[in-house]
mmCIF file of N, CA and C in Angstrom:
data_model
loop_
_atom_site.group_PDB
_atom_site.id
_atom_site.type_symbol
_atom_site.label_atom_id
_atom_site.label_comp_id
_atom_site.label_asym_id
_atom_site.label_seq_id
_atom_site.Cartn_x
_atom_site.Cartn_y
_atom_site.Cartn_z
ATOM 1 N N ILE D 1 -7.397 -30.112 -31.408
ATOM 2 C CA ILE D 1 -6.753 -29.749 -30.076
ATOM 3 C C ILE D 1 -5.320 -30.266 -29.814
ATOM 4 N N GLY D 2 -5.154 -31.619 -30.483
ATOM 5 C CA GLY D 2 -3.992 -32.278 -30.080
ATOM 6 C C GLY D 2 -2.686 -31.365 -30.465
ATOM 7 N N PRO D 3 -2.583 -31.009 -31.601
ATOM 8 C CA PRO D 3 -1.381 -30.222 -31.866
ATOM 9 C C PRO D 3 -1.045 -28.962 -31.101
ATOM 10 N N ILE D 4 -2.117 -28.385 -30.605
ATOM 11 C CA ILE D 4 -1.833 -27.255 -29.884
ATOM 12 C C ILE D 4 -0.951 -27.239 -28.544
ATOM 13 N N THR D 5 -1.017 -28.524 -28.007
ATOM 14 C CA THR D 5 -0.061 -28.729 -26.919
ATOM 15 C C THR D 5 1.421 -28.553 -27.371
ATOM 16 N N TYR D 6 1.793 -29.074 -28.584
ATOM 17 C CA TYR D 6 3.181 -28.902 -29.038
ATOM 18 C C TYR D 6 3.516 -27.551 -29.450
ATOM 19 N N ILE D 7 2.634 -26.707 -29.560
ATOM 20 C CA ILE D 7 2.841 -25.303 -29.847
ATOM 21 C C ILE D 7 2.930 -24.646 -28.452
ATOM 22 N N VAL D 8 2.038 -24.944 -27.575
ATOM 23 C CA VAL D 8 2.005 -24.172 -26.400
ATOM 24 C C VAL D 8 3.091 -24.373 -25.400
ATOM 25 N N VAL D 9 3.358 -25.654 -25.219
ATOM 26 C CA VAL D 9 4.362 -26.173 -24.224
ATOM 27 C C VAL D 9 5.747 -25.380 -24.353
ATOM 28 N N PRO D 10 6.197 -25.330 -25.476
ATOM 29 C CA PRO D 10 7.596 -24.638 -25.515
ATOM 30 C C PRO D 10 7.510 -23.107 -25.250
ATOM 31 N N GLU D 11 6.315 -22.503 -25.528
ATOM 32 C CA GLU D 11 6.224 -21.102 -25.350
ATOM 33 C C GLU D 11 6.143 -20.750 -23.815
ATOM 34 N N ILE D 12 5.470 -21.535 -23.099
ATOM 35 C CA ILE D 12 4.881 -21.196 -21.641
ATOM 36 C C ILE D 12 6.023 -21.754 -20.638
ATOM 37 N N LEU D 13 6.816 -22.722 -20.895
ATOM 38 C CA LEU D 13 7.714 -23.513 -20.100
ATOM 39 C C LEU D 13 9.051 -23.320 -20.146
ATOM 40 N N PRO D 14 9.861 -23.095 -19.094
ATOM 41 C CA PRO D 14 11.428 -22.948 -19.183
ATOM 42 C C PRO D 14 12.119 -24.199 -19.988
ATOM 43 N N GLN D 15 13.252 -23.805 -20.466
ATOM 44 C CA GLN D 15 13.921 -24.852 -21.290
ATOM 45 C C GLN D 15 14.250 -26.108 -20.481
ATOM 46 N N ARG D 16 14.477 -25.976 -19.220
ATOM 47 C CA ARG D 16 14.887 -27.164 -18.254
ATOM 48 C C ARG D 16 13.798 -28.236 -18.243
ATOM 49 N N VAL D 17 12.543 -27.800 -18.354
ATOM 50 C CA VAL D 17 11.400 -28.776 -18.050
ATOM 51 C C VAL D 17 10.674 -29.114 -19.373
ATOM 52 N N ARG D 18 10.916 -28.488 -20.438
ATOM 53 C CA ARG D 18 10.254 -28.792 -21.687
ATOM 54 C C ARG D 18 10.191 -30.176 -22.084
ATOM 55 N N GLY D 19 11.293 -30.792 -21.988
ATOM 56 C CA GLY D 19 11.365 -32.280 -22.416
ATOM 57 C C GLY D 19 10.361 -33.243 -21.459
ATOM 58 N N LEU D 20 10.384 -32.963 -20.410
ATOM 59 C CA LEU D 20 9.677 -33.717 -19.343
ATOM 60 C C LEU D 20 8.238 -33.631 -19.471
ATOM 61 N N VAL D 21 7.959 -32.210 -19.581
ATOM 62 C CA VAL D 21 6.320 -31.953 -19.634
ATOM 63 C C VAL D 21 5.970 -32.370 -21.116
ATOM 64 N N SER D 22 6.704 -32.305 -22.063
ATOM 65 C CA SER D 22 6.168 -32.570 -23.457
ATOM 66 C C SER D 22 5.898 -34.297 -23.383
ATOM 67 N N SER D 23 6.766 -34.889 -22.775
ATOM 68 C CA SER D 23 6.531 -36.265 -22.726
ATOM 69 C C SER D 23 5.393 -36.879 -21.880
ATOM 70 N N ILE D 24 5.167 -36.042 -20.814
ATOM 71 C CA ILE D 24 3.964 -36.344 -20.014
ATOM 72 C C ILE D 24 2.781 -36.028 -20.717
ATOM 73 N N VAL D 25 2.706 -34.871 -21.503
ATOM 74 C CA VAL D 25 1.547 -34.465 -22.190
ATOM 75 C C VAL D 25 1.309 -35.358 -23.199
ATOM 76 N N THR D 26 2.412 -35.947 -24.017
ATOM 77 C CA THR D 26 2.050 -36.876 -25.139
ATOM 78 C C THR D 26 1.683 -38.147 -24.698
ATOM 79 N N SER D 27 2.170 -38.680 -23.531
ATOM 80 C CA SER D 27 1.617 -39.815 -22.919
ATOM 81 C C SER D 27 0.162 -39.875 -22.526
ATOM 82 N N LEU D 28 -0.123 -38.635 -21.756
ATOM 83 C CA LEU D 28 -1.509 -38.464 -21.424
ATOM 84 C C LEU D 28 -2.480 -38.427 -22.693
ATOM 85 N N ARG D 29 -2.023 -37.759 -23.532
ATOM 86 C CA ARG D 29 -2.942 -37.666 -24.881
ATOM 87 C C ARG D 29 -3.067 -38.950 -25.360
ATOM 88 N N TRP D 30 -2.076 -39.751 -25.475
ATOM 89 C CA TRP D 30 -2.252 -41.277 -26.324
ATOM 90 C C TRP D 30 -3.066 -41.951 -25.308
ATOM 91 N N ALA D 31 -2.844 -41.973 -23.991
ATOM 92 C CA ALA D 31 -3.763 -42.625 -23.072
ATOM 93 C C ALA D 31 -5.186 -42.233 -23.167
ATOM 94 N N ILE D 32 -5.619 -40.968 -23.384
ATOM 95 C CA ILE D 32 -6.894 -40.703 -23.367
ATOM 96 C C ILE D 32 -7.531 -41.071 -24.620
ATOM 97 N N SER D 33 -6.706 -41.056 -25.829
ATOM 98 C CA SER D 33 -7.094 -41.606 -27.133
ATOM 99 C C SER D 33 -7.414 -43.024 -26.993
ATOM 100 N N PHE D 34 -6.553 -43.694 -26.312
ATOM 101 C CA PHE D 34 -6.784 -45.207 -26.084
ATOM 102 C C PHE D 34 -8.101 -45.456 -25.445
ATOM 103 N N ILE D 35 -8.322 -44.619 -24.259
ATOM 104 C CA ILE D 35 -9.599 -44.966 -23.301
ATOM 105 C C ILE D 35 -10.904 -44.623 -24.272
ATOM 106 N N VAL D 36 -10.705 -43.600 -25.156
ATOM 107 C CA VAL D 36 -11.918 -43.190 -25.973
ATOM 108 C C VAL D 36 -12.176 -44.468 -26.932
ATOM 109 N N ALA D 37 -11.123 -44.842 -27.682
ATOM 110 C CA ALA D 37 -11.242 -45.937 -28.782
ATOM 111 C C ALA D 37 -11.633 -47.225 -28.051
ATOM 112 N N LEU D 38 -11.395 -47.504 -26.765
ATOM 113 C CA LEU D 38 -11.667 -48.688 -26.036
ATOM 114 C C LEU D 38 -13.201 -48.707 -25.518
ATOM 115 N N PHE D 39 -13.547 -47.550 -25.150
ATOM 116 C CA PHE D 39 -15.070 -47.554 -24.676
ATOM 117 C C PHE D 39 -15.967 -46.852 -25.759
ATOM 118 N N PHE D 40 -15.543 -46.765 -27.000
ATOM 119 C CA PHE D 40 -16.444 -46.199 -27.893
ATOM 120 C C PHE D 40 -17.745 -47.131 -28.149
ATOM 121 N N TYR D 41 -17.373 -48.345 -28.466
ATOM 122 C CA TYR D 41 -18.501 -49.224 -28.919
ATOM 123 C C TYR D 41 -19.250 -49.668 -27.660
ATOM 124 N N ASP D 42 -18.856 -49.617 -26.342
ATOM 125 C CA ASP D 42 -19.574 -49.629 -25.297
ATOM 126 C C ASP D 42 -20.601 -48.406 -25.069
ATOM 127 N N LEU D 43 -20.146 -47.462 -25.430
ATOM 128 C CA LEU D 43 -20.943 -46.073 -25.336
ATOM 129 C C LEU D 43 -22.101 -46.152 -26.360
ATOM 130 N N LEU D 44 -21.769 -46.739 -27.511
ATOM 131 C CA LEU D 44 -22.774 -46.913 -28.610
ATOM 132 C C LEU D 44 -23.740 -47.841 -28.163
ATOM 133 N N SER D 45 -23.322 -49.067 -27.542
ATOM 134 C CA SER D 45 -24.537 -50.066 -27.198
ATOM 135 C C SER D 45 -25.356 -49.594 -25.980
ATOM 136 N N VAL D 46 -24.921 -48.490 -25.350
ATOM 137 C CA VAL D 46 -25.830 -48.028 -24.147
ATOM 138 C C VAL D 46 -26.638 -46.900 -24.656
ATOM 139 N N ILE D 47 -26.132 -46.017 -25.497
ATOM 140 C CA ILE D 47 -26.898 -44.747 -25.859
ATOM 141 C C ILE D 47 -27.247 -44.884 -27.308
ATOM 142 N N GLY D 48 -26.890 -45.890 -28.010
ATOM 143 C CA GLY D 48 -27.209 -45.942 -29.530
ATOM 144 C C GLY D 48 -26.252 -45.326 -30.323
ATOM 145 N N ASP D 49 -26.392 -45.555 -31.711
ATOM 146 C CA ASP D 49 -25.449 -44.965 -32.613
ATOM 147 C C ASP D 49 -25.532 -43.458 -32.729
ATOM 148 N N ASP D 50 -26.789 -42.955 -32.847
ATOM 149 C CA ASP D 50 -26.980 -41.654 -32.893
ATOM 150 C C ASP D 50 -26.615 -40.819 -31.685
ATOM 151 N N GLY D 51 -27.017 -41.502 -30.567
ATOM 152 C CA GLY D 51 -26.580 -40.658 -29.344
ATOM 153 C C GLY D 51 -25.117 -40.631 -28.992
ATOM 154 N N GLY D 52 -24.335 -41.697 -29.510
ATOM 155 C CA GLY D 52 -22.901 -41.649 -29.416
ATOM 156 C C GLY D 52 -22.286 -40.536 -30.114
ATOM 157 N N TYR D 53 -22.628 -40.369 -31.386
ATOM 158 C CA TYR D 53 -22.070 -39.435 -32.113
ATOM 159 C C TYR D 53 -22.647 -37.996 -31.721
ATOM 160 N N TRP D 54 -23.810 -37.944 -31.365
ATOM 161 C CA TRP D 54 -24.243 -36.637 -30.608
ATOM 162 C C TRP D 54 -23.323 -36.313 -29.505
ATOM 163 N N CYS D 55 -23.103 -37.332 -28.753
ATOM 164 C CA CYS D 55 -22.282 -36.969 -27.496
ATOM 165 C C CYS D 55 -20.934 -36.547 -27.643
ATOM 166 N N PHE D 56 -20.363 -37.162 -28.794
ATOM 167 C CA PHE D 56 -18.965 -36.710 -29.286
ATOM 168 C C PHE D 56 -19.163 -35.321 -29.748
ATOM 169 N N GLY D 57 -20.001 -35.124 -30.531
ATOM 170 C CA GLY D 57 -20.267 -33.678 -31.115
ATOM 171 C C GLY D 57 -20.378 -32.639 -30.211
ATOM 172 N N ALA D 58 -21.147 -32.923 -29.101
ATOM 173 C CA ALA D 58 -21.303 -32.018 -28.101
ATOM 174 C C ALA D 58 -20.181 -31.794 -27.470
ATOM 175 N N ILE D 59 -19.233 -32.789 -27.028
ATOM 176 C CA ILE D 59 -17.960 -32.638 -26.407
ATOM 177 C C ILE D 59 -17.106 -31.974 -27.371
ATOM 178 N N SER D 60 -17.129 -32.032 -28.549
ATOM 179 C CA SER D 60 -16.253 -31.157 -29.521
ATOM 180 C C SER D 60 -16.781 -29.660 -29.397
ATOM 181 N N LEU D 61 -18.007 -29.597 -29.502
ATOM 182 C CA LEU D 61 -18.656 -28.117 -29.304
ATOM 183 C C LEU D 61 -18.204 -27.512 -28.105
ATOM 184 N N LEU D 62 -18.242 -28.179 -27.037
ATOM 185 C CA LEU D 62 -17.821 -27.567 -25.751
ATOM 186 C C LEU D 62 -16.303 -27.267 -25.792
ATOM 187 N N GLY D 63 -15.586 -28.116 -26.430
ATOM 188 C CA GLY D 63 -14.043 -27.673 -26.437
ATOM 189 C C GLY D 63 -13.877 -26.507 -27.440
ATOM 190 N N PHE D 64 -14.677 -26.376 -28.534
ATOM 191 C CA PHE D 64 -14.421 -25.201 -29.354
ATOM 192 C C PHE D 64 -14.946 -23.979 -28.526
ATOM 193 N N PHE D 65 -15.842 -23.933 -27.841
ATOM 194 C CA PHE D 65 -16.347 -22.830 -26.894
ATOM 195 C C PHE D 65 -15.079 -22.373 -25.939
ATOM 196 N N TYR D 66 -14.569 -23.594 -25.392
ATOM 197 C CA TYR D 66 -13.577 -23.343 -24.406
ATOM 198 C C TYR D 66 -12.298 -22.674 -24.954
ATOM 199 N N ILE D 67 -11.939 -23.178 -26.075
ATOM 200 C CA ILE D 67 -10.719 -22.554 -26.713
ATOM 201 C C ILE D 67 -11.179 -21.111 -27.191
ATOM 202 N N PHE D 68 -12.239 -20.944 -27.686
ATOM 203 C CA PHE D 68 -12.746 -19.522 -28.137
ATOM 204 C C PHE D 68 -12.685 -18.546 -26.996
ATOM 205 N N VAL D 69 -13.009 -18.909 -25.953
ATOM 206 C CA VAL D 69 -13.409 -18.036 -24.838
ATOM 207 C C VAL D 69 -11.843 -17.876 -24.205
#
């Protein structure tokens, strides 16, 4: 899902705001990646190893269906 933002942003936005929006989207993406990495082991300690991987698998599946639709 990550590289899709770099493809879509230049196509849908005017030239004058592309740089600003690209930097905001990149910063937000890295912040979310940091939050996921920070709380991953906390999640595993609460719902267990299997539950953590099933949770991320379910989120990925939901993302797939969102993009597909």
